[in-house]
Every structure is written in C-alpha cells, then in structure tokens.
XYZ file of C-alpha atoms in Angstrom:
312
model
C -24.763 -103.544 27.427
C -22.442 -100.931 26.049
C -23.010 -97.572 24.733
C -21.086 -95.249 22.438
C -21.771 -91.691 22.326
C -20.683 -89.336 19.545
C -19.958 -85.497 19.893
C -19.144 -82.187 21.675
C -16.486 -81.925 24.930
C -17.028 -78.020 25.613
C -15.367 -76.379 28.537
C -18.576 -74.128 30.117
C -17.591 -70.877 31.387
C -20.140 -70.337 34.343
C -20.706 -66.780 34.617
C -22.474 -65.581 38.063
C -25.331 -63.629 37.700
C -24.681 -59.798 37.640
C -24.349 -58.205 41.365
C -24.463 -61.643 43.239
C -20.584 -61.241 44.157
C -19.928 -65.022 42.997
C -17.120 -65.798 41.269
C -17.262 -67.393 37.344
C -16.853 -71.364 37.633
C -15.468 -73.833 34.741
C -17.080 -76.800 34.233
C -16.759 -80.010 31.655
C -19.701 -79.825 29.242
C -20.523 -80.530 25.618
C -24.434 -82.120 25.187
C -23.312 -85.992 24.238
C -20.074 -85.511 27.135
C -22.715 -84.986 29.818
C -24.741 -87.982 28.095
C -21.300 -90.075 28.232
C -20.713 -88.857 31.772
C -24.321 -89.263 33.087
C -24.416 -92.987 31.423
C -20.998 -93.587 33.335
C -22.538 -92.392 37.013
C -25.012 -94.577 36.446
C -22.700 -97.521 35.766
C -23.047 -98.232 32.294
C -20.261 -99.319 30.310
C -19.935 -95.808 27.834
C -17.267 -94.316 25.298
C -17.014 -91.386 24.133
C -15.766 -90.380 20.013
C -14.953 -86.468 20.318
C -12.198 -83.886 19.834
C -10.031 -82.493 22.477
C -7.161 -80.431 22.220
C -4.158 -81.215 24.626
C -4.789 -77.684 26.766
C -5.610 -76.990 30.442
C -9.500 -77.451 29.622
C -8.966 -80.866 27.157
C -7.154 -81.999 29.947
C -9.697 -81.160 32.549
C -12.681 -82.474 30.354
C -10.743 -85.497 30.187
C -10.106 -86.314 33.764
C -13.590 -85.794 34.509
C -14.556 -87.827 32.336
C -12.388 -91.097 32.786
C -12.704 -90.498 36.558
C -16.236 -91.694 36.125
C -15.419 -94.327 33.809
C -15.925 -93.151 30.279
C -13.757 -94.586 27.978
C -12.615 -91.562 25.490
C -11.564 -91.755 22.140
C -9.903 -89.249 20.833
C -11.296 -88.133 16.665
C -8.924 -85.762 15.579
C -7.067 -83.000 17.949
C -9.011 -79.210 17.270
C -6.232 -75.990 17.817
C -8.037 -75.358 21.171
C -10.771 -77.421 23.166
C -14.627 -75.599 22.471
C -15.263 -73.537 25.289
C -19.097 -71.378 25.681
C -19.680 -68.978 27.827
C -22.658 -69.673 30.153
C -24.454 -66.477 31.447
C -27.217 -67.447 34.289
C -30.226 -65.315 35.137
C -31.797 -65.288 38.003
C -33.885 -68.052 37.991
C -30.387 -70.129 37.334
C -31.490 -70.165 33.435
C -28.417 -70.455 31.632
C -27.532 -68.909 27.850
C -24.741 -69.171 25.869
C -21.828 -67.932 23.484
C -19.776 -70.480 21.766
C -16.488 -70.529 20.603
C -16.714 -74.126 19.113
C -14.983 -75.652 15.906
C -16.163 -79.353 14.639
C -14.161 -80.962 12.595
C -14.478 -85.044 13.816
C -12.371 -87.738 12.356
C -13.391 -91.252 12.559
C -12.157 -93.022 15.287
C -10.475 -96.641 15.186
C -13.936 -99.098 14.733
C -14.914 -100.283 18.654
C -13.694 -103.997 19.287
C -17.174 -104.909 20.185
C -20.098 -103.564 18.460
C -22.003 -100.973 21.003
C -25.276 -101.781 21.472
C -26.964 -98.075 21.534
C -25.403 -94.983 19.947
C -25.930 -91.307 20.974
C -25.753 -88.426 19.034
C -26.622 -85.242 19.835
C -26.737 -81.154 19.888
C -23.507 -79.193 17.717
C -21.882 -82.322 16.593
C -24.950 -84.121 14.507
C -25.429 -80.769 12.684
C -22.264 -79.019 11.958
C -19.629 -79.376 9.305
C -17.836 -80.852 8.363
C -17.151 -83.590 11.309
C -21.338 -83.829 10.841
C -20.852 -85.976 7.597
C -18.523 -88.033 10.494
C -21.125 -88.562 12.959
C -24.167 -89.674 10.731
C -21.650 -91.811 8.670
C -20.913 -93.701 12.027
C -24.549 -93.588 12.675
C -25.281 -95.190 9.206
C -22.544 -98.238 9.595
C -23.520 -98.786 13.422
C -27.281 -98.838 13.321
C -28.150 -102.158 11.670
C -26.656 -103.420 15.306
C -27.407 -100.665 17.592
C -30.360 -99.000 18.608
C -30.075 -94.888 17.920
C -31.105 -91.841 20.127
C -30.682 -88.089 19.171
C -31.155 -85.118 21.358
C -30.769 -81.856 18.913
C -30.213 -79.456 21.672
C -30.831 -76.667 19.362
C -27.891 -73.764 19.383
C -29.617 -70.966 17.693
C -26.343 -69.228 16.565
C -24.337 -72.226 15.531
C -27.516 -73.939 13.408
C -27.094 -71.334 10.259
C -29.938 -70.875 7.920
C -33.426 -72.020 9.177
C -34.700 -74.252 6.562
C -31.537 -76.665 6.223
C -30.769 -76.780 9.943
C -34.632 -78.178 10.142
C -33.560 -80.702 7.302
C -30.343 -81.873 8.679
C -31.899 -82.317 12.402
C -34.989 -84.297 10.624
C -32.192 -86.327 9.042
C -30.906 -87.784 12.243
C -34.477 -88.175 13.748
C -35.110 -90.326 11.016
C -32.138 -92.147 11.689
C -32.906 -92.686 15.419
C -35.171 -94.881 17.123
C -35.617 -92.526 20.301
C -35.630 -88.666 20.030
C -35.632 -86.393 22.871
C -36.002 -82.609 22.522
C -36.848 -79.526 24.937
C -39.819 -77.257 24.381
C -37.637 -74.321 23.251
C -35.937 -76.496 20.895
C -39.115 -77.425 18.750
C -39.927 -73.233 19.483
C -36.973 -72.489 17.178
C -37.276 -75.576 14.756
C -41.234 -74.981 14.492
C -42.279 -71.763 15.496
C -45.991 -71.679 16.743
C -46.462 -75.772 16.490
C -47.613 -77.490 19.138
C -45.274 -80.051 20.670
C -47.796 -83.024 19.822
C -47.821 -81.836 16.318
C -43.980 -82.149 15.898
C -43.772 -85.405 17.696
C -46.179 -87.066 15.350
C -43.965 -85.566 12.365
C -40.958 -87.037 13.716
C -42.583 -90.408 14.288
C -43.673 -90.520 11.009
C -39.951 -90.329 9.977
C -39.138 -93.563 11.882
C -38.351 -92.956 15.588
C -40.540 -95.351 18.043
C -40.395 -92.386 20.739
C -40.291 -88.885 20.964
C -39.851 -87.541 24.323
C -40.190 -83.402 25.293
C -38.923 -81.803 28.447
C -40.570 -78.578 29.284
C -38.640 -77.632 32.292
C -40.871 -76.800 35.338
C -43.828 -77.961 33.548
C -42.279 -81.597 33.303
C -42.452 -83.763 30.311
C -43.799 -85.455 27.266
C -43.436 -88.790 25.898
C -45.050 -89.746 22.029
C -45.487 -93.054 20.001
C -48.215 -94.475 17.868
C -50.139 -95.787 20.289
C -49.612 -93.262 23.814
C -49.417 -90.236 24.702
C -48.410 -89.655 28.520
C -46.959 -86.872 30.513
C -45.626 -86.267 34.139
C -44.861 -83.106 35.965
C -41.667 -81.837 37.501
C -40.778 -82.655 41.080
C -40.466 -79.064 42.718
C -36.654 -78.657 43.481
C -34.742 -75.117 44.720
C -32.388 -74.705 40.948
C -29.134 -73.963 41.535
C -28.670 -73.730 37.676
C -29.812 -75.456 34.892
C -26.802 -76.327 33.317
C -26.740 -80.218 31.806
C -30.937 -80.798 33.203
C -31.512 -82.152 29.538
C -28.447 -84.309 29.237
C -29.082 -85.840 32.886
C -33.010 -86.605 31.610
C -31.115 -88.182 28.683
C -28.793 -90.456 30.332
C -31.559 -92.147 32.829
C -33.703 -92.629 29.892
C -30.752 -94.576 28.267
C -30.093 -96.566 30.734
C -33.632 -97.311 31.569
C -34.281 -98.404 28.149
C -30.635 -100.268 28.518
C -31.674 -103.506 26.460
C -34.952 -102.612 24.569
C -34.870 -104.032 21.015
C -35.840 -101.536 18.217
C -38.650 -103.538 17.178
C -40.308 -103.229 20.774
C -39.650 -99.804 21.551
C -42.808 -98.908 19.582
C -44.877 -101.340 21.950
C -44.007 -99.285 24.921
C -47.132 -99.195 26.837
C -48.307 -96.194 29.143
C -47.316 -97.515 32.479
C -44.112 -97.776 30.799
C -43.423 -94.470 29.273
C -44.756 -92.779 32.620
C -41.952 -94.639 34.926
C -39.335 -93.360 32.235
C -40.290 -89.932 32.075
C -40.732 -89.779 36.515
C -37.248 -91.564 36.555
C -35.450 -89.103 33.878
C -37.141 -86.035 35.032
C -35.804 -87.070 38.781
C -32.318 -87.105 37.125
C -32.823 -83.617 35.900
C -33.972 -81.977 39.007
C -30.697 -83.593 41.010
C -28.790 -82.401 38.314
C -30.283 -78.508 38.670
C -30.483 -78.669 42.669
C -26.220 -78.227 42.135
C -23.766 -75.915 40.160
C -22.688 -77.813 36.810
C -23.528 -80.710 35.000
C -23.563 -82.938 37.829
C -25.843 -85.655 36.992
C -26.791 -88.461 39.642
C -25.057 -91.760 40.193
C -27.058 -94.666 40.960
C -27.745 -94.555 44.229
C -28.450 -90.512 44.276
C -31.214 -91.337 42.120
C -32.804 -94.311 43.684
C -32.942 -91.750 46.760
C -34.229 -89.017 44.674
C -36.828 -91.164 43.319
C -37.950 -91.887 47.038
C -38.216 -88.222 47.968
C -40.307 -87.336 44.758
C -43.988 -87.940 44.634
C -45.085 -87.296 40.784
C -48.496 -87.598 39.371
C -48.537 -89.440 36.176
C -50.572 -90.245 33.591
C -52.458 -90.203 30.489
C -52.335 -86.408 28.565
C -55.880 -85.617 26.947
C-alpha cells in the first residue's frame, strides 16, 4: 500500500550540551519528514508534499530523503528551508527554537490514490499552508485512512484556546491519533491522559495512542485500554523518538480498513505499542532522527523483553 505524508522538512541544528566539548551536528528533520523517512526504512512505498528551498540544507533534506526512497514533492519553494535549533540536556532531552515559515501550495493530485495520509506537528496548524493540508486531508479521506501526530510547538501554536480548536479539528478528521504526554500537558493542563483520549475518540478517531517517554505508552478505543513499558536503552538523544513510534505504527497498521480499526482487540493494540516503542528506543540509542529499517527492528524486537497488558 502507499502512503502520502503532508508537512514540515526542518534542518535541526544539534547543539551539544554545554561543557561536553562536542561539536553542534545538522541533521534532516521536520515531524511528518521523519514519518516519510521512517515509513521509507521500513520499505513502504511513501511521498512526501512539503516546502524546500533550493539551499545547502533543502538540498541536504532532500538527499536524505530520496536516498531512502521517499518520493518528494515539492508545494511551493519558502526564501530559506526551516531550520530549529535543538539544545540537548543532559539526559539527551532535546528543546527547540524555530525559525520556520509555512506557506504550502497544493501539489499536482498523486496518480494513484494513497491509501493512508499523515499529517502532523507545525504544518496541520499553521497558516496559511494549514488551510492546504486539511483541504488535502478533506478530498483524500473518503479513500484513505488518516493519522495525525500534533507534536505540540509551544511557541509556534499562538493563542491557547484556538490552537486547542484547530488540533481537535484534525483529530476529528483522523482515524488514528498519536500524541506525547507533554503534548496533552500543554493542550490540557492538569487532565489526565485517559481523559483526553476519550475526548478525542468521541470526535471520531478509532485510536488514540500516548507515548510517555521512559514510562512507555498508551493506546485508547471504545472498547480497550492497554499499555506497555519502555525497553531500557542508554539515549543518545531524543531527537525524532515520536516520529520513529509513528512510522512502525503505520506500517503495522499498513492495510487496516477504517471501519475495523475500532475493533482492534487488546492483544492487538499491545503488539503495536511493543513494536513502535522498539522503534523509538533504536531511534534514541543514536544521534539524529535515525529511525530503524526493517531488519534493525526485527533485531531490536528480539533483544527487548516488554511486559504488556491490560491498564486498570
């Protein structure tokens, strides 16, 4: 099956932690890019509808990713590819500071229909090339399944209460949302988790899934509730951990219909969540968002003993 993702190239500006000696490292990035790239590693057949401006960092965004197969398509050229500095503390936890303009066109329609779209973090929720993204969303998804990650950007999300309504908007567009525990922190201060994820489904999505970093991760529909920890893993940094849990949950879902997604039983959801959570902790045992390719995570999934099950 094919998959088109929608959004962000950024060029992340890896800065080493203060006194380690180390020098600063540039790596591809953007949220849906890593997606894109993960989906590729894995083998999937993936494009990619973004901006990218013909400078040293476009150009090394897009080498990376055609050299793993993406197909990209370019949606207007910005005045400079988006760049964000990444500071890391010590524990490898990374923040940022953007320099990041959106202003998607839409691309030439896809000769063949994809059969899941992706949308995700600064491009689903700022203008104007937003009003792009869930336009493309709206004329694809009576063919294509949807997910949405909103890898929440404090400083590029403006005022509280609309950035809450336009990221509800695209959950209730998707069929599968995924979202970190500090993302729902900023969207819903105090909630718990459980209580957002049964808000969400109630806006259409069959599954909502939360990461939670060392802890591990959550996954939500009507019927289950399940959780599995995180496999213990020396982090390097964790720079793309979300966006690698994203792509192995795409491609293990590669083929669901939207109208069984909801069925998903526990045994099910637990298997995703050990298999996506594996992908993260490759991805933040190196520098970068490296995620996986096949056969790294087969391996992985060898070496990692998770216990699973049912959350009370």
């Amino acid at each position: 099956m094919s998959f088109l993702v929608i959004g962000e190239c950024v060029a992340d500006i890896v800065r080493a932690p203060v006194g380690s000696g180390a020098a600063d490292r540039v790596h591809p990035g953007g949220s849906p890019a890593n997606v894109a790239y993960g989906l590729a590693r894995l083998g999937r057949d993936v494009g990619l509808l973004t901006q990218l401006a013909d400078d040293p960092a476009g150009r090394l965004i897009a080498d990376h990713l055609r050299g793993a197969g993406v197909r990209v398509e370019i949606g207007g050229v910005p005045v400079r590819t988006p760049s964000a500095v990444v500071g890391l503390d010590a524990h490898g936890r990374a923040t940022y500071a953007f320099d990041i303009a959106w202003t998607l066109e839409t691309g030439a329609p896809p000769a063949e229909t994809p059969a899941h779209v992706h949308i995700g973090s600064i491009a689903a929720v700022t203008a104007p090339g937003a009003a792009t993204v869930l336009a493309e969303v709206e004329r694809l998804r009576d063919r294509a399944t949807v997910s949405y990650d909103p890898n929440v950007r404090p400083v590029l999300m403006g005022e509280h209460g609309a950035a809450v309504a336009r990221v509800e908007r695209c959950v209730a567009l998707s069929d599968l949302v995924k979202a970190s525990d500090e993302d729902l922190a900023w969207l819903y201060p105090g909630e718990d988790p459980r209580t957002v994820a049964a808000r969400w489904l109630a806006l259409g999505p069959a599954v909502v899934l939360v990461t939670r970093g060392a802890a591990g991760s959550l996954a939500f529909t009507g019927r289950e509730t399940v959780g599995t920890e995180a496999p213990p893993v020396t982090v390097v940094d964790t720079v793309g951990a979300g966006d690698s849990f994203m792509s192995a949950v795409l491609d293990t879902l590669a083929g669901w219909e939207r109208e069984t997604l909801a069925g998903l039983g526990a045994e099910c959801l637990t298997g995703l969540l050990r298999r996506a959570t594996t992908a993260a902790a490759v991805t933040v045992s190196r520098a970068g968002a490296q995620p996986p390719d096949r056969a790294e995570l087969n391996a992985a999934g060898e070496r990692f003993a998770l216990r699973c099950g049912r959350v009370s």
